[in-house]
Coordinates of C-alpha atoms in Angstrom, one line a residue:
Chain P
M1125 CA 0.4 0.3 -0.1
K1126 CA 1.7 3.8 -1.6
K1127 CA 2.7 6.0 1.7
R1128 CA 0.2 9.2 1.3
I1129 CA 2.8 12.0 1.3
I1130 CA 1.0 13.6 4.7
D1131 CA -1.5 11.0 6.7
E1132 CA -5.1 12.3 8.1
Q1133 CA -3.4 13.1 11.1
G1134 CA -0.5 15.4 9.3
R1135 CA 1.7 13.6 9.7
I1136 CA 4.9 13.9 6.1
F1137 CA 5.0 10.6 5.7
G1138 CA 3.6 9.4 8.8
T1139 CA 6.2 9.8 11.2
I1140 CA 6.9 13.7 11.7
S1141 CA 3.7 16.5 12.0
V1142 CA 3.9 18.9 9.4
V1143 CA 3.8 21.8 12.5
D1144 CA 6.7 20.2 13.7
V1145 CA 8.4 21.0 10.3
I1146 CA 7.1 24.2 9.7
V1147 CA 8.6 24.7 13.4
I1148 CA 12.1 23.1 12.7
I1149 CA 12.4 25.5 9.0
L1150 CA 11.9 28.3 11.4
A1151 CA 15.1 27.7 14.0
L1152 CA 17.5 26.6 11.5
A1153 CA 16.6 30.2 9.3
L1154 CA 16.4 31.5 13.0
I1155 CA 20.4 30.2 13.9
A1156 CA 21.6 30.6 10.1
A1157 CA 20.9 34.6 10.8
V1158 CA 21.9 35.4 13.8
Y1159 CA 25.7 33.5 12.4
A1160 CA 25.6 35.4 9.3
K1161 CA 25.0 38.9 11.7
Y1162 CA 27.3 38.3 14.7
H1163 CA 30.1 35.9 12.3
V1164 CA 30.5 37.3 9.3
L1165 CA 28.8 41.1 8.2
D1166 CA 30.1 42.4 11.1
K1167 CA 33.5 43.4 9.4
T1168 CA 35.4 43.6 12.8
S1169 CA 37.1 40.7 15.9
S1170 CA 35.4 42.2 19.2
D1171 CA 39.4 41.3 20.1
A1172 CA 40.2 44.9 18.7
P1173 CA 41.2 47.4 20.8
T1174 CA 38.4 50.0 21.1
D1175 CA 39.8 54.2 21.6
E1176 CA 38.2 57.5 21.8
I1177 CA 39.3 59.6 18.5
T1178 CA 37.3 62.5 17.8
Y1179 CA 36.3 63.7 14.7
Q1180 CA 35.1 66.3 12.5
V1181 CA 31.9 66.4 10.5
K1182 CA 31.8 69.8 7.9
V1183 CA 27.3 70.7 6.9
S1184 CA 27.4 72.8 4.3
S1185 CA 25.7 76.7 3.2
V1186 CA 22.6 75.4 6.5
R1187 CA 20.1 78.5 7.6
L1188 CA 21.6 79.8 10.5
I1189 CA 18.4 78.5 12.2
A1190 CA 18.5 75.4 11.8
T1191 CA 22.0 75.3 14.0
N1192 CA 19.9 76.0 17.0
T1193 CA 18.9 72.5 18.1
L1194 CA 22.8 71.2 17.3
R1195 CA 24.3 70.8 20.5
A1196 CA 26.9 69.6 22.1
G1197 CA 26.6 67.0 24.5
D1198 CA 24.4 65.9 22.2
T1199 CA 23.9 61.9 20.6
L1200 CA 25.1 61.5 16.8
Y1201 CA 23.0 58.8 15.5
S1202 CA 23.6 57.4 12.1
S1203 CA 20.8 56.9 9.3
T1204 CA 20.7 53.5 10.1
G1205 CA 19.9 54.5 13.8
T1206 CA 24.3 53.3 14.9
N1207 CA 24.9 55.6 17.8
L1208 CA 28.6 57.7 16.6
G1209 CA 29.0 59.2 19.9
V1210 CA 28.9 62.5 21.8
I1211 CA 29.5 66.3 20.4
T1212 CA 31.8 67.9 22.2
N1213 CA 31.4 71.5 20.2
V1214 CA 29.8 73.3 17.6
D1215 CA 31.6 76.0 15.4
I1216 CA 29.5 77.9 13.6
Q1217 CA 31.2 80.0 10.6
D1218 CA 29.7 81.7 7.4
A1219 CA 28.7 79.7 4.7
Q1220 CA 31.4 80.2 1.6
R1221 CA 31.0 78.2 -1.8
N1222 CA 33.1 78.3 -4.9
V1223 CA 31.7 80.0 -7.6
A1224 CA 32.6 81.0 -11.4
L1225 CA 33.4 84.9 -12.2
S1226 CA 31.6 85.8 -16.0
N1227 CA 36.1 85.5 -16.4
G1228 CA 35.5 82.0 -16.0
K1229 CA 37.5 82.0 -12.8
L1230 CA 36.7 80.1 -10.2
V1231 CA 36.9 81.7 -6.2
K1232 CA 35.8 81.0 -2.5
G1233 CA 33.1 83.2 -1.9
P1234 CA 30.0 84.1 0.8
V1235 CA 26.7 82.7 1.3
E1236 CA 24.5 85.3 2.3
N1237 CA 22.3 84.5 5.2
R1238 CA 23.6 80.8 5.2
C1239 CA 26.8 78.8 7.4
D1240 CA 28.8 76.3 7.6
V1241 CA 28.8 73.7 10.5
Y1242 CA 32.0 72.2 12.1
I1243 CA 30.6 69.1 15.0
T1244 CA 33.5 67.8 17.2
M1245 CA 32.0 64.4 18.1
K1246 CA 34.2 61.8 20.8
A1247 CA 33.6 58.3 19.9
P1248 CA 34.8 55.0 21.0
C1249 CA 36.4 53.4 18.4
M1250 CA 38.4 50.7 16.5
K1251 CA 40.6 51.0 14.4
V1252 CA 41.3 47.3 11.9
D1253 CA 43.6 48.2 8.9
G1254 CA 43.4 51.3 9.5
R1255 CA 39.6 51.4 9.1
Y1256 CA 38.2 53.5 11.6
F1257 CA 34.8 51.9 13.5
V1258 CA 33.2 53.8 15.7
N1259 CA 30.7 51.4 17.4
Q1260 CA 32.8 48.8 15.9
T1261 CA 30.4 48.1 12.7
Y1262 CA 30.4 52.2 11.4
E1263 CA 33.2 52.9 9.7
I1264 CA 34.1 56.4 8.8
N1265 CA 36.5 58.3 6.6
V1266 CA 37.8 62.1 5.4
N1267 CA 35.7 63.1 3.1
S1268 CA 32.6 61.2 3.1
E1269 CA 29.0 62.4 2.9
R1270 CA 26.5 60.8 5.3
D1271 CA 23.1 61.1 6.3
L1272 CA 23.5 62.5 10.0
L1273 CA 20.7 62.8 12.6
T1274 CA 20.7 63.9 16.5
K1275 CA 17.3 63.5 18.3
Y1276 CA 17.0 67.0 17.2
N1277 CA 17.8 67.7 13.4
T1278 CA 19.0 65.5 10.6
F1279 CA 21.4 66.8 8.2
R1280 CA 23.6 66.0 5.2
G1281 CA 26.9 66.3 6.7
T1282 CA 30.6 65.8 5.3
I1283 CA 33.6 64.3 7.4
V1284 CA 36.5 66.1 7.3
S1285 CA 39.1 64.9 10.1
I1286 CA 39.6 62.2 12.1
T1287 CA 41.5 62.3 15.5
E1288 CA 43.4 59.8 17.6
Chain T
M1438 CA -15.3 5.2 4.4
E1439 CA -14.1 8.1 6.0
D1440 CA -11.2 7.1 3.9
N1441 CA -12.7 6.9 0.7
A1442 CA -14.2 10.4 1.3
P1443 CA -13.4 13.0 -1.3
N1444 CA -13.3 15.8 0.7
R1445 CA -11.1 14.1 2.9
R1446 CA -9.6 16.8 5.4
I1447 CA -6.4 16.8 7.2
K1448 CA -6.1 16.9 10.4
V1449 CA -3.4 18.4 12.1
K1450 CA -3.4 17.2 15.8
L1451 CA -1.4 19.6 18.6
N1452 CA -0.5 17.5 21.6
I1453 CA 2.0 20.1 24.5
F1454 CA 5.2 19.4 23.2
D1455 CA 3.6 21.2 19.5
I1456 CA 2.6 24.2 21.6
V1457 CA 5.5 24.3 23.5
I1458 CA 7.7 24.2 20.2
I1459 CA 5.4 26.5 19.2
C1460 CA 5.8 29.0 21.3
L1461 CA 9.2 29.2 22.1
A1462 CA 10.0 29.4 18.0
I1463 CA 7.3 33.0 18.5
A1464 CA 9.6 34.6 21.0
A1465 CA 12.6 33.8 18.8
A1466 CA 11.0 35.0 16.0
A1467 CA 10.6 38.0 18.7
A1468 CA 13.8 38.4 19.7
F1469 CA 15.8 37.8 16.3
Y1470 CA 13.2 41.3 15.0
F1471 CA 14.1 42.2 18.2
I1472 CA 17.7 42.2 17.7
F1473 CA 17.7 42.8 13.3
S1474 CA 15.9 45.7 13.5
G1475 CA 17.7 48.1 16.1
A1476 CA 15.0 48.5 18.8
S1477 CA 16.9 46.8 20.4
A1478 CA 18.8 50.8 22.3
A1479 CA 19.2 49.1 26.0
G1480 CA 16.4 51.2 28.1
V1481 CA 14.1 53.4 25.3
T1482 CA 12.2 54.9 27.1
S1483 CA 9.3 57.0 25.1
Q1484 CA 7.3 59.8 27.3
Q1485 CA 3.7 61.6 26.2
S1486 CA 4.7 65.6 25.3
T1487 CA 3.6 68.5 23.8
V1488 CA 6.4 70.0 20.7
R1489 CA 6.5 73.0 18.9
Y1490 CA 8.4 73.3 15.8
T1491 CA 8.2 76.0 12.7
V1492 CA 7.9 74.3 9.0
Q1493 CA 9.3 77.3 6.5
L1494 CA 7.2 76.7 3.0
D1495 CA 9.6 78.4 0.6
S1496 CA 7.9 79.4 -2.2
A1497 CA 4.7 79.0 -2.4
P1498 CA 2.8 81.5 -4.6
D1499 CA 1.9 85.1 -3.3
G1500 CA -1.4 84.8 -1.3
T1501 CA -1.0 81.7 -0.1
A1502 CA 0.2 82.5 3.9
D1503 CA -3.3 84.4 3.4
L1504 CA -5.5 81.2 3.8
I1505 CA -3.3 80.0 6.1
D1506 CA -5.1 80.1 9.8
I1507 CA -4.0 79.3 13.4
G1508 CA -5.6 76.7 14.7
D1509 CA -6.1 75.4 11.4
A1510 CA -4.9 71.9 11.4
L1511 CA -2.1 70.4 9.5
Q1512 CA -1.4 66.9 7.0
E1513 CA 1.8 65.7 6.1
N1514 CA 0.4 65.2 2.8
V1515 CA 2.9 61.9 1.6
K1516 CA 1.4 59.5 4.4
K1517 CA -1.8 61.7 6.2
F1518 CA -0.5 61.8 9.5
S1519 CA -1.7 64.5 10.3
I1520 CA 1.2 66.8 12.3
G1521 CA -0.9 69.3 14.8
T1522 CA -2.6 72.8 14.7
V1523 CA -1.0 76.4 13.4
T1524 CA -0.2 78.4 16.3
G1525 CA 1.3 81.2 14.2
V1526 CA 2.2 82.1 10.8
E1527 CA 4.9 84.5 8.8
F1528 CA 5.2 85.1 5.4
S1529 CA 8.0 87.3 4.1
Q1530 CA 9.3 88.0 -0.4
G1531 CA 10.2 84.2 -1.6
T1532 CA 13.6 83.9 -2.4
T1533 CA 16.3 81.8 -4.0
L1534 CA 20.3 81.3 -3.6
T1535 CA 22.1 82.7 -7.5
E1536 CA 25.3 82.9 -7.6
D1537 CA 26.7 86.3 -8.3
H1538 CA 29.0 85.8 -11.1
E1539 CA 30.3 89.7 -11.3
N1540 CA 30.9 89.7 -7.4
G1541 CA 31.8 86.1 -6.7
C1542 CA 29.5 85.2 -3.9
F1543 CA 25.7 84.1 -3.2
I1544 CA 22.7 85.7 -2.4
D1545 CA 19.2 85.5 -1.6
T1546 CA 17.6 86.8 -4.8
P1547 CA 13.8 87.7 -4.0
V1548 CA 11.7 85.7 -6.1
P1549 CA 9.1 88.0 -7.8
G1550 CA 5.6 85.7 -7.1
Y1551 CA 6.4 84.1 -4.6
E1552 CA 6.1 84.2 -0.6
S1553 CA 7.5 82.8 1.9
I1554 CA 5.9 81.4 4.8
R1555 CA 7.2 80.6 8.6
I1556 CA 4.4 78.4 9.8
T1557 CA 4.8 77.4 13.7
I1558 CA 2.9 74.1 15.2
E1559 CA 2.0 72.8 17.8
A1560 CA 0.9 69.2 18.8
P1561 CA 0.6 66.3 20.7
A1562 CA 4.2 63.6 20.2
V1563 CA 5.5 60.9 21.1
E1564 CA 9.5 61.7 22.8
T1565 CA 12.6 59.6 22.8
D1566 CA 15.8 60.0 23.9
R1567 CA 16.5 59.9 19.8
N1568 CA 13.3 60.9 17.6
I1569 CA 10.6 62.8 18.8
T1570 CA 7.5 61.4 16.2
V1571 CA 3.6 63.1 15.8
G1572 CA 0.0 61.6 15.0
G1573 CA 1.3 58.2 15.1
G1574 CA 4.6 58.4 12.9
F1575 CA 5.5 61.6 11.4
V1576 CA 9.4 62.3 13.0
V1577 CA 10.0 65.6 13.5
R1578 CA 13.5 66.8 13.1
V1579 CA 14.9 70.0 11.8
G1580 CA 16.3 69.6 8.2
A1581 CA 13.0 67.3 8.2
P1582 CA 11.6 68.0 4.0
V1583 CA 7.3 68.2 5.1
S1584 CA 4.6 68.8 2.1
V1585 CA 2.0 70.4 4.3
T1586 CA -1.6 69.9 3.4
G1587 CA -4.8 72.8 5.2
P1588 CA -7.6 73.5 4.9
G1589 CA -7.2 74.1 1.2
Y1590 CA -4.2 74.9 0.8
A1591 CA -0.8 73.3 0.6
G1592 CA 3.6 73.6 0.3
G1593 CA 6.2 72.2 0.7
G1594 CA 8.8 73.0 2.8
Y1595 CA 11.3 72.2 5.7
I1596 CA 11.0 72.2 9.3
V1597 CA 13.9 74.9 10.7
E1598 CA 13.3 75.1 14.6
I1599 CA 12.1 73.0 17.0
E1600 CA 11.8 74.0 20.4
R1601 CA 13.3 72.1 22.5
G1602 CA 11.9 70.7 25.6
D1603 CA 15.0 70.8 27.2
G1604 CA 16.1 74.8 27.2

């Protein structure tokens, strides 16, 4: 007599329940995902020493009013929610940008009613193969542009310096 | 006989062990979501509050500010979140940044026929240490773009100011 794939009691080939199979598949998928997150996706070794670094982000040509809510002591986050450290200083300067003159030359000129903001950050950081990883996973590089957040602000800034 | 019935139904019998395993699987899935969603930051607590913030609508046609009244209920135009009630309106000549190639600078140039409107809004909010949310889903941050609709008008701009609760 041929065995049915799923018998009348919901067991595959009369041995293991369909529900048990689903649960086992879910459990295996979860184990694989956790393994991938902590052993494959993580770029840094947990054995690398963590030091505090200082880095600076420049936000260009913003309205002065927008800087009122940027303060030392605020925490900075990446757009995906990674904690990127604490703001230690907010330096506001008149905005300047390159502009082409009618004779074709480029000069650095003021931007009316706008300011450039230099945000200094302190954060725990790992240095692995010369690369800086804030909070173990978020790599920072000079000249890279990032979308950043505080509780009260969102902006795009460029990392301009990293100091150990 | 039941075995020969054309509409035989497969019975799935659950015993106590199946139920225990299902509960464990649900708990594991919840933990998985918790770990991977980034919501696992320790001590994420929220509190109810009232937030006052200002939206600046740039390049609104002249006369738009006259349509905006104190007390208007505003919605965000994309997902229709209720983002608060108007408590103040100011407007000025609309401007845009243009390059002055003669003097080598950028200037705020008046845009004929357009005005810049600042709307102060008050809304009940849920506040955590990471963000302020109004209307059940609209996150309020200076610099965030917003598309606003009110009774009979609409406009796009940015959040330019938030009254911080910590002074």
